[in-house]
mmCIF file of C-alpha atoms and ligand atoms in Angstrom:
data_model
loop_
_atom_site.group_PDB
_atom_site.id
_atom_site.type_symbol
_atom_site.label_atom_id
_atom_site.label_comp_id
_atom_site.label_asym_id
_atom_site.label_seq_id
_atom_site.Cartn_x
_atom_site.Cartn_y
_atom_site.Cartn_z
ATOM 1 C CA MET A 10 23.655 -24.338 -13.213
ATOM 2 C CA LYS A 11 20.401 -22.395 -12.084
ATOM 3 C CA ARG A 12 20.229 -18.969 -12.534
ATOM 4 C CA ILE A 13 17.550 -17.450 -10.423
ATOM 5 C CA LEU A 14 15.196 -14.447 -10.821
ATOM 6 C CA VAL A 15 12.795 -14.101 -7.967
ATOM 7 C CA THR A 16 9.602 -11.679 -7.996
ATOM 8 C CA GLY A 17 8.135 -10.275 -4.754
ATOM 9 C CA ALA A 18 11.694 -10.953 -3.261
ATOM 10 C CA GLY A 19 11.015 -8.645 -0.143
ATOM 11 C CA GLY A 20 7.674 -10.257 0.875
ATOM 12 C CA GLN A 21 7.228 -12.861 3.463
ATOM 13 C CA ILE A 22 8.228 -15.973 1.438
ATOM 14 C CA GLY A 23 10.566 -13.999 -0.555
ATOM 15 C CA SER A 24 12.802 -12.508 2.486
ATOM 16 C CA TRP A 25 13.300 -16.351 3.275
ATOM 17 C CA LEU A 26 13.424 -17.983 0.221
ATOM 18 C CA VAL A 27 16.166 -15.592 -1.495
ATOM 19 C CA PRO A 28 18.728 -16.183 0.980
ATOM 20 C CA ALA A 29 17.929 -19.933 0.969
ATOM 21 C CA LEU A 30 18.570 -20.145 -2.939
ATOM 22 C CA ARG A 31 21.649 -17.870 -2.538
ATOM 23 C CA SER A 32 22.969 -20.187 0.021
ATOM 24 C CA GLN A 33 22.166 -23.117 -1.971
ATOM 25 C CA TYR A 34 23.038 -21.718 -5.722
ATOM 26 C CA GLY A 35 25.337 -18.820 -4.953
ATOM 27 C CA ASP A 36 24.981 -15.043 -4.172
ATOM 28 C CA ALA A 37 25.477 -14.109 -7.687
ATOM 29 C CA LYS A 38 22.996 -16.504 -9.122
ATOM 30 C CA VAL A 39 19.946 -15.479 -7.633
ATOM 31 C CA LEU A 40 18.508 -11.952 -8.482
ATOM 32 C CA ALA A 41 16.071 -10.307 -6.086
ATOM 33 C CA THR A 42 13.569 -8.206 -7.736
ATOM 34 C CA ASP A 43 10.430 -6.475 -6.098
ATOM 35 C CA ILE A 44 7.816 -3.477 -6.901
ATOM 36 C CA ARG A 45 9.797 -1.708 -3.735
ATOM 37 C CA GLN A 46 13.264 -1.659 -2.258
ATOM 38 C CA VAL A 47 14.081 -4.681 -0.398
ATOM 39 C CA SER A 48 16.174 -4.890 2.799
ATOM 40 C CA PRO A 49 19.661 -4.037 2.935
ATOM 41 C CA GLU A 50 20.934 -7.442 4.048
ATOM 42 C CA MET A 51 19.128 -8.677 0.703
ATOM 43 C CA ALA A 52 19.988 -5.719 -1.450
ATOM 44 C CA GLU A 53 23.586 -6.000 -0.642
ATOM 45 C CA ALA A 54 23.872 -10.193 -0.391
ATOM 46 C CA GLY A 55 23.428 -10.298 -4.075
ATOM 47 C CA PRO A 56 21.718 -8.711 -7.531
ATOM 48 C CA PHE A 57 18.856 -6.916 -6.865
ATOM 49 C CA GLN A 58 16.548 -4.556 -8.774
ATOM 50 C CA VAL A 59 13.230 -2.662 -8.583
ATOM 51 C CA LEU A 60 10.768 -4.632 -10.922
ATOM 52 C CA ASP A 61 7.042 -4.303 -11.524
ATOM 53 C CA ALA A 62 6.066 -7.874 -12.379
ATOM 54 C CA THR A 63 3.159 -7.143 -14.220
ATOM 55 C CA ASP A 64 5.258 -5.372 -16.929
ATOM 56 C CA VAL A 65 6.065 -8.115 -19.476
ATOM 57 C CA ARG A 66 8.815 -6.173 -20.971
ATOM 58 C CA ALA A 67 10.704 -5.300 -18.150
ATOM 59 C CA VAL A 68 10.435 -8.854 -16.721
ATOM 60 C CA GLY A 69 11.764 -10.096 -20.087
ATOM 61 C CA GLN A 70 14.690 -7.621 -19.619
ATOM 62 C CA ALA A 71 15.318 -8.727 -16.623
ATOM 63 C CA VAL A 72 15.256 -12.163 -17.322
ATOM 64 C CA MET A 73 17.477 -11.828 -20.239
ATOM 65 C CA ARG A 74 19.958 -9.771 -18.692
ATOM 66 C CA HIS A 75 20.402 -12.035 -15.716
ATOM 67 C CA ARG A 76 20.369 -15.131 -18.130
ATOM 68 C CA ALA A 77 17.775 -16.743 -15.653
ATOM 69 C CA ASP A 78 16.664 -20.192 -16.388
ATOM 70 C CA THR A 79 14.415 -20.148 -13.373
ATOM 71 C CA VAL A 80 11.626 -17.979 -12.003
ATOM 72 C CA PHE A 81 10.118 -18.001 -8.464
ATOM 73 C CA HIS A 82 7.025 -15.765 -9.022
ATOM 74 C CA LEU A 83 5.931 -14.656 -5.359
ATOM 75 C CA ALA A 84 4.403 -11.421 -6.348
ATOM 76 C CA ALA A 85 0.822 -11.285 -5.309
ATOM 77 C CA ILE A 86 -1.865 -9.806 -3.364
ATOM 78 C CA LEU A 87 -3.153 -12.064 -0.341
ATOM 79 C CA SER A 88 -6.566 -13.089 0.335
ATOM 80 C CA ALA A 89 -7.549 -10.173 3.032
ATOM 81 C CA VAL A 90 -6.144 -7.149 1.040
ATOM 82 C CA GLY A 91 -7.343 -8.487 -2.132
ATOM 83 C CA GLU A 92 -11.075 -8.298 -0.820
ATOM 84 C CA ARG A 93 -10.610 -4.421 -0.173
ATOM 85 C CA ASP A 94 -9.843 -4.061 -3.596
ATOM 86 C CA PRO A 95 -10.648 -7.239 -5.753
ATOM 87 C CA ARG A 96 -10.187 -5.715 -9.384
ATOM 88 C CA LEU A 97 -6.188 -5.026 -8.142
ATOM 89 C CA ALA A 98 -5.748 -8.301 -6.690
ATOM 90 C CA TRP A 99 -7.227 -9.694 -10.148
ATOM 91 C CA HIS A 100 -5.078 -7.327 -12.224
ATOM 92 C CA VAL A 101 -1.385 -7.850 -10.024
ATOM 93 C CA ASN A 102 -1.885 -11.428 -9.529
ATOM 94 C CA MET A 103 -2.945 -12.394 -13.397
ATOM 95 C CA SER A 104 -1.026 -9.730 -15.199
ATOM 96 C CA SER A 105 2.110 -10.798 -13.337
ATOM 97 C CA LEU A 106 1.742 -14.308 -13.827
ATOM 98 C CA GLU A 107 0.907 -13.764 -17.494
ATOM 99 C CA ALA A 108 4.075 -11.802 -17.887
ATOM 100 C CA VAL A 109 6.114 -14.288 -16.220
ATOM 101 C CA LEU A 110 4.755 -17.020 -18.098
ATOM 102 C CA GLU A 111 5.157 -15.361 -21.493
ATOM 103 C CA VAL A 112 9.028 -14.809 -20.963
ATOM 104 C CA ALA A 113 9.445 -18.199 -19.813
ATOM 105 C CA ARG A 114 7.856 -19.535 -22.881
ATOM 106 C CA GLU A 115 10.044 -17.188 -24.883
ATOM 107 C CA GLN A 116 13.217 -17.172 -23.038
ATOM 108 C CA GLY A 117 13.138 -21.077 -22.016
ATOM 109 C CA CYS A 118 12.654 -20.614 -18.062
ATOM 110 C CA ALA A 119 11.327 -23.021 -15.342
ATOM 111 C CA VAL A 120 8.617 -21.335 -13.219
ATOM 112 C CA PHE A 121 7.788 -21.837 -9.764
ATOM 113 C CA THR A 122 4.458 -20.181 -8.803
ATOM 114 C CA PRO A 123 2.884 -20.466 -5.045
ATOM 115 C CA SER A 124 -0.861 -21.515 -5.057
ATOM 116 C CA SER A 125 -2.616 -21.747 -1.902
ATOM 117 C CA ILE A 126 -5.201 -23.527 0.061
ATOM 118 C CA GLY A 127 -7.203 -20.444 -0.784
ATOM 119 C CA VAL A 128 -8.361 -22.289 -3.917
ATOM 120 C CA PHE A 129 -10.957 -24.258 -2.029
ATOM 121 C CA GLY A 130 -14.156 -23.249 -0.908
ATOM 122 C CA PRO A 131 -17.223 -23.619 1.038
ATOM 123 C CA GLY A 132 -18.598 -26.678 -1.466
ATOM 124 C CA THR A 133 -14.982 -28.702 -0.886
ATOM 125 C CA PRO A 134 -14.514 -31.623 1.408
ATOM 126 C CA LYS A 135 -13.030 -30.107 4.433
ATOM 127 C CA ASN A 136 -11.333 -33.101 6.228
ATOM 128 C CA PRO A 137 -9.587 -34.226 4.358
ATOM 129 C CA THR A 138 -9.221 -32.015 1.381
ATOM 130 C CA PRO A 139 -8.216 -33.825 -1.505
ATOM 131 C CA GLN A 140 -5.481 -33.334 -3.829
ATOM 132 C CA ASP A 141 -8.270 -33.425 -6.636
ATOM 133 C CA THR A 142 -11.180 -31.928 -5.715
ATOM 134 C CA ILE A 143 -13.723 -29.019 -6.319
ATOM 135 C CA MET A 144 -12.305 -25.538 -6.179
ATOM 136 C CA ARG A 145 -15.009 -22.825 -5.914
ATOM 137 C CA PRO A 146 -13.410 -20.163 -3.931
ATOM 138 C CA THR A 147 -15.270 -17.167 -2.486
ATOM 139 C CA THR A 148 -12.498 -14.508 -2.560
ATOM 140 C CA MET A 149 -10.671 -12.719 -5.358
ATOM 141 C CA TYR A 150 -7.655 -14.467 -4.010
ATOM 142 C CA GLY A 151 -8.687 -17.915 -4.562
ATOM 143 C CA ILE A 152 -10.344 -17.106 -7.806
ATOM 144 C CA THR A 153 -6.457 -15.865 -8.872
ATOM 145 C CA LYS A 154 -5.055 -19.038 -7.410
ATOM 146 C CA VAL A 155 -7.440 -21.390 -9.337
ATOM 147 C CA ALA A 156 -6.729 -19.304 -12.632
ATOM 148 C CA GLY A 157 -3.258 -19.219 -12.008
ATOM 149 C CA GLU A 158 -3.106 -23.127 -11.431
ATOM 150 C CA LEU A 159 -4.777 -23.977 -14.796
ATOM 151 C CA LEU A 160 -2.902 -20.981 -16.700
ATOM 152 C CA CYS A 161 0.528 -22.811 -15.436
ATOM 153 C CA ASP A 162 -0.858 -26.219 -16.453
ATOM 154 C CA TYR A 163 -1.688 -24.527 -20.289
ATOM 155 C CA TYR A 164 1.635 -23.348 -20.602
ATOM 156 C CA HIS A 165 3.444 -26.723 -19.739
ATOM 157 C CA HIS A 166 0.707 -28.765 -21.831
ATOM 158 C CA ARG A 167 0.609 -25.872 -24.714
ATOM 159 C CA PHE A 168 4.135 -24.582 -25.110
ATOM 160 C CA GLY A 169 6.057 -27.103 -22.771
ATOM 161 C CA VAL A 170 7.012 -24.524 -20.193
ATOM 162 C CA ASP A 171 8.342 -26.405 -17.036
ATOM 163 C CA THR A 172 5.674 -24.824 -14.750
ATOM 164 C CA ARG A 173 5.457 -25.958 -10.942
ATOM 165 C CA GLY A 174 3.831 -25.099 -7.573
ATOM 166 C CA VAL A 175 2.518 -26.073 -4.208
ATOM 167 C CA ARG A 176 -0.621 -25.187 -2.437
ATOM 168 C CA PHE A 177 0.568 -23.479 0.538
ATOM 169 C CA PRO A 178 -1.150 -23.348 3.967
ATOM 170 C CA GLY A 179 -1.019 -20.679 6.355
ATOM 171 C CA LEU A 180 2.876 -19.787 6.424
ATOM 172 C CA ILE A 181 4.428 -18.562 9.959
ATOM 173 C CA SER A 182 7.592 -16.726 10.144
ATOM 174 C CA TYR A 183 9.845 -13.977 11.829
ATOM 175 C CA GLY A 184 11.261 -11.139 10.095
ATOM 176 C CA GLN A 185 9.251 -9.745 7.111
ATOM 177 C CA PRO A 186 5.557 -9.919 8.151
ATOM 178 C CA PRO A 187 3.000 -11.497 5.855
ATOM 179 C CA GLY A 188 1.364 -9.246 3.319
ATOM 180 C CA GLY A 189 -2.274 -8.865 4.599
ATOM 181 C CA GLY A 190 -3.685 -12.477 4.561
ATOM 182 C CA THR A 191 -6.140 -14.340 6.523
ATOM 183 C CA THR A 192 -3.705 -16.315 8.356
ATOM 184 C CA ASP A 193 -1.868 -13.486 9.566
ATOM 185 C CA TRP A 194 -3.061 -14.240 13.060
ATOM 186 C CA ALA A 195 -1.030 -17.323 13.425
ATOM 187 C CA VAL A 196 2.178 -14.843 12.986
ATOM 188 C CA GLU A 197 0.976 -11.963 15.025
ATOM 189 C CA ILE A 198 0.021 -14.211 17.975
ATOM 190 C CA TYR A 199 3.972 -14.857 18.538
ATOM 191 C CA TYR A 200 4.987 -11.333 18.273
ATOM 192 C CA ARG A 201 2.190 -10.179 20.729
ATOM 193 C CA ALA A 202 2.960 -12.615 22.892
ATOM 194 C CA VAL A 203 6.616 -11.505 23.117
ATOM 195 C CA GLN A 204 5.788 -8.123 23.237
ATOM 196 C CA HIS A 205 2.592 -7.764 25.275
ATOM 197 C CA GLY A 206 2.285 -11.131 26.825
ATOM 198 C CA ARG A 207 -1.635 -10.993 25.298
ATOM 199 C CA TYR A 208 -3.008 -11.173 21.982
ATOM 200 C CA ARG A 209 -6.600 -10.172 20.760
ATOM 201 C CA CYS A 210 -7.453 -12.693 17.886
ATOM 202 C CA PHE A 211 -9.459 -11.825 14.649
ATOM 203 C CA VAL A 212 -10.678 -15.471 14.378
ATOM 204 C CA GLY A 213 -12.492 -17.535 16.900
ATOM 205 C CA PRO A 214 -10.893 -19.845 19.209
ATOM 206 C CA ASP A 215 -11.625 -23.201 17.327
ATOM 207 C CA THR A 216 -10.756 -21.676 13.752
ATOM 208 C CA GLN A 217 -8.817 -24.801 12.318
ATOM 209 C CA LEU A 218 -6.430 -24.238 9.352
ATOM 210 C CA ASP A 219 -3.506 -25.810 7.531
ATOM 211 C CA MET A 220 -0.213 -24.394 8.992
ATOM 212 C CA MET A 221 3.455 -24.308 7.960
ATOM 213 C CA TYR A 222 6.615 -23.094 9.489
ATOM 214 C CA MET A 223 8.403 -21.010 6.842
ATOM 215 C CA PRO A 224 11.838 -23.307 6.967
ATOM 216 C CA ASP A 225 9.648 -26.244 5.610
ATOM 217 C CA ALA A 226 7.604 -23.828 2.932
ATOM 218 C CA VAL A 227 11.384 -23.013 1.669
ATOM 219 C CA ARG A 228 12.302 -26.594 1.507
ATOM 220 C CA ALA A 229 8.930 -27.420 -0.365
ATOM 221 C CA ALA A 230 9.484 -24.604 -3.018
ATOM 222 C CA ILE A 231 13.116 -25.597 -3.527
ATOM 223 C CA GLY A 232 12.202 -29.321 -3.486
ATOM 224 C CA VAL A 233 9.304 -29.380 -6.080
ATOM 225 C CA MET A 234 11.705 -27.103 -8.461
ATOM 226 C CA GLU A 235 14.312 -29.870 -7.748
ATOM 227 C CA ALA A 236 12.161 -33.090 -8.187
ATOM 228 C CA ASP A 237 12.437 -35.425 -10.949
ATOM 229 C CA PRO A 238 9.883 -34.452 -13.794
ATOM 230 C CA ALA A 239 9.418 -37.694 -14.661
ATOM 231 C CA ARG A 240 7.722 -38.275 -11.381
ATOM 232 C CA LEU A 241 5.505 -35.322 -11.223
ATOM 233 C CA VAL A 242 1.645 -35.872 -12.035
ATOM 234 C CA HIS A 243 0.283 -32.968 -10.531
ATOM 235 C CA ARG A 244 2.857 -30.291 -11.381
ATOM 236 C CA ASN A 245 1.533 -26.962 -10.398
ATOM 237 C CA ALA A 246 -0.791 -27.506 -7.532
ATOM 238 C CA PHE A 247 0.661 -29.708 -4.793
ATOM 239 C CA ASN A 248 -1.311 -29.779 -1.542
ATOM 240 C CA VAL A 249 1.520 -29.329 1.128
ATOM 241 C CA THR A 250 0.939 -28.777 4.623
ATOM 242 C CA ALA A 251 2.642 -29.359 7.985
ATOM 243 C CA MET A 252 0.219 -28.977 10.894
ATOM 244 C CA GLN A 253 -3.709 -28.260 11.676
ATOM 245 C CA LEU A 254 -3.475 -25.254 14.242
ATOM 246 C CA THR A 255 -6.225 -23.278 16.100
ATOM 247 C CA PRO A 256 -5.763 -20.221 17.808
ATOM 248 C CA GLU A 257 -6.408 -22.184 21.051
ATOM 249 C CA MET A 258 -3.751 -24.733 20.539
ATOM 250 C CA MET A 259 -1.203 -22.204 19.460
ATOM 251 C CA ALA A 260 -1.954 -20.342 22.925
ATOM 252 C CA ALA A 261 -1.629 -23.399 24.818
ATOM 253 C CA GLU A 262 1.834 -23.939 23.313
ATOM 254 C CA ILE A 263 3.107 -20.452 23.804
ATOM 255 C CA ARG A 264 1.991 -20.587 27.492
ATOM 256 C CA LYS A 265 4.697 -23.345 27.880
ATOM 257 C CA HIS A 266 7.047 -20.740 27.214
ATOM 258 C CA ILE A 267 5.198 -17.892 28.461
ATOM 259 C CA PRO A 268 3.093 -18.942 31.095
ATOM 260 C CA GLY A 269 0.772 -16.117 31.583
ATOM 261 C CA PHE A 270 0.071 -15.595 28.035
ATOM 262 C CA ILE A 271 -3.644 -14.470 27.425
ATOM 263 C CA ILE A 272 -5.516 -14.761 24.382
ATOM 264 C CA GLU A 273 -8.752 -12.855 23.781
ATOM 265 C CA TYR A 274 -11.029 -12.738 20.589
ATOM 266 C CA GLU A 275 -12.478 -9.878 18.473
ATOM 267 C CA VAL A 276 -13.602 -11.807 15.513
ATOM 268 C CA ASP A 277 -13.367 -10.283 11.973
ATOM 269 C CA PRO A 278 -16.426 -11.293 10.269
ATOM 270 C CA VAL A 279 -14.696 -10.888 6.829
ATOM 271 C CA ARG A 280 -11.542 -12.900 7.768
ATOM 272 C CA GLN A 281 -13.523 -15.260 9.742
ATOM 273 C CA ALA A 282 -15.780 -16.061 6.764
ATOM 274 C CA ILE A 283 -12.730 -16.392 4.462
ATOM 275 C CA ALA A 284 -10.972 -18.876 7.174
ATOM 276 C CA ASP A 285 -14.460 -20.755 7.511
ATOM 277 C CA SER A 286 -14.531 -21.249 3.847
ATOM 278 C CA TRP A 287 -10.891 -22.958 3.946
ATOM 279 C CA PRO A 288 -10.351 -26.406 4.521
ATOM 280 C CA ASP A 289 -9.719 -28.013 8.062
ATOM 281 C CA ARG A 290 -6.832 -30.618 6.617
ATOM 282 C CA ILE A 291 -5.541 -31.049 3.414
ATOM 283 C CA ASP A 292 -4.121 -34.197 1.934
ATOM 284 C CA ASP A 293 -0.716 -34.049 0.892
ATOM 285 C CA SER A 294 0.096 -37.356 -0.203
ATOM 286 C CA ALA A 295 0.747 -36.583 -3.461
ATOM 287 C CA ALA A 296 3.638 -34.454 -2.868
ATOM 288 C CA ARG A 297 4.701 -37.064 -0.849
ATOM 289 C CA GLN A 298 4.598 -39.625 -3.156
ATOM 290 C CA GLU A 299 5.621 -37.667 -6.347
ATOM 291 C CA TRP A 300 8.557 -35.809 -5.014
ATOM 292 C CA ASP A 301 9.090 -37.074 -1.366
ATOM 293 C CA TRP A 302 7.880 -33.928 0.689
ATOM 294 C CA GLU A 303 7.997 -34.235 4.420
ATOM 295 C CA PRO A 304 7.511 -31.437 6.870
ATOM 296 C CA ALA A 305 10.362 -30.847 9.683
ATOM 297 C CA PHE A 306 8.293 -28.678 12.031
ATOM 298 C CA ASP A 307 5.357 -29.354 14.090
ATOM 299 C CA LEU A 308 3.680 -26.778 16.634
ATOM 300 C CA GLU A 309 5.986 -27.556 19.627
ATOM 301 C CA ARG A 310 9.450 -27.036 17.339
ATOM 302 C CA MET A 311 8.151 -24.277 15.589
ATOM 303 C CA THR A 312 6.844 -22.446 18.672
ATOM 304 C CA ALA A 313 10.410 -22.776 20.663
ATOM 305 C CA ASP A 314 11.891 -21.715 17.303
ATOM 306 C CA MET A 315 9.752 -18.624 16.903
ATOM 307 C CA LEU A 316 9.802 -17.415 20.489
ATOM 308 C CA LYS A 317 14.025 -17.887 20.458
ATOM 309 C CA HIS A 318 14.388 -15.518 17.545
ATOM 310 C CA LEU A 319 11.653 -13.020 18.558
ATOM 311 C CA ASN A 320 13.339 -12.926 21.916
ATOM 312 C CA GLN A 321 16.605 -12.120 20.351
ATOM 313 C CA GLY A 322 14.843 -8.844 19.001
HETATM 314 C C1 LIG B 21 -3.696 -15.643 2.884
HETATM 315 N N1 LIG B 21 -1.642 -16.000 3.793
HETATM 316 O O1 LIG B 21 -3.900 -15.725 4.216
HETATM 317 C C2 LIG B 21 -2.072 -16.420 2.921
HETATM 318 C C3 LIG B 21 -2.324 -17.909 2.366
HETATM 319 C C4 LIG B 21 -3.643 -19.851 3.240
HETATM 320 C C5 LIG B 21 -3.248 -18.229 3.382
HETATM 321 O O2 LIG B 21 -2.651 -18.289 1.332
HETATM 322 O O3 LIG B 21 -3.919 -15.232 2.230
#
């Protein structure tokens, strides 16, 4: 029976994934960890501890004490924040992954690590972006994700560690906000629509990116870890997507619920350049073939659900 440790549990993904894992495997089986305190709901619903995921000894002790057999390693610095301090992004993203993989090798744990469409760069085919293609990202975040995919593959082939992961697109959710990424606009637009009826977007109106509603992202993370290993060819870097969205598309869907909603644009050149370096549409056929990936939310269903929850306050 799975005993799980989650790093970065208080982040945008972790705040959804931990409750889902606890619901599926049992509250006491899922140890939530983060560099800082998490919400009282998460800390009271099951085991929690403050943990610096870059500290290999501390990670090893936490895994041993919890008798974890699976680690969902979510702790990372995202693309936009990473460009403000690239050396810190490299240190946090790579030292934490190295620590988790070393502990997994020593204690026989399986490891889930999220990669990202951020592994692709200007030289990658944009539409569709194949599962196997050139990856020369122009952000430190993307560089750490490419290196992370390769490190996870290495620990699998060299040491037999059961490493798996998916390349997430932009993730949209309510609750814990995203941690400073280039796709944060796709979350902010819903909050500002409900709060103010208008949103000033930091990327241009036709900026198209792959996106996914968080319930689908949680199913993808659990789904790839529950997959039959004999079917897996790609293991650590499955493209997964649900929809391709632009700010204009999202504004039009929001107006079906909030008729007077206004979107304006004040482009941030740094985040626009990052978004422009990423795909327009990734091909997720490998995930569909190897572990039956299938998204459940499209723009219409996601928007209705987001606005319902945000209006509940
Ligand atoms: C970011 N939300 O913007 C993350 C994600 C594909 C984007 O990796 O950095």
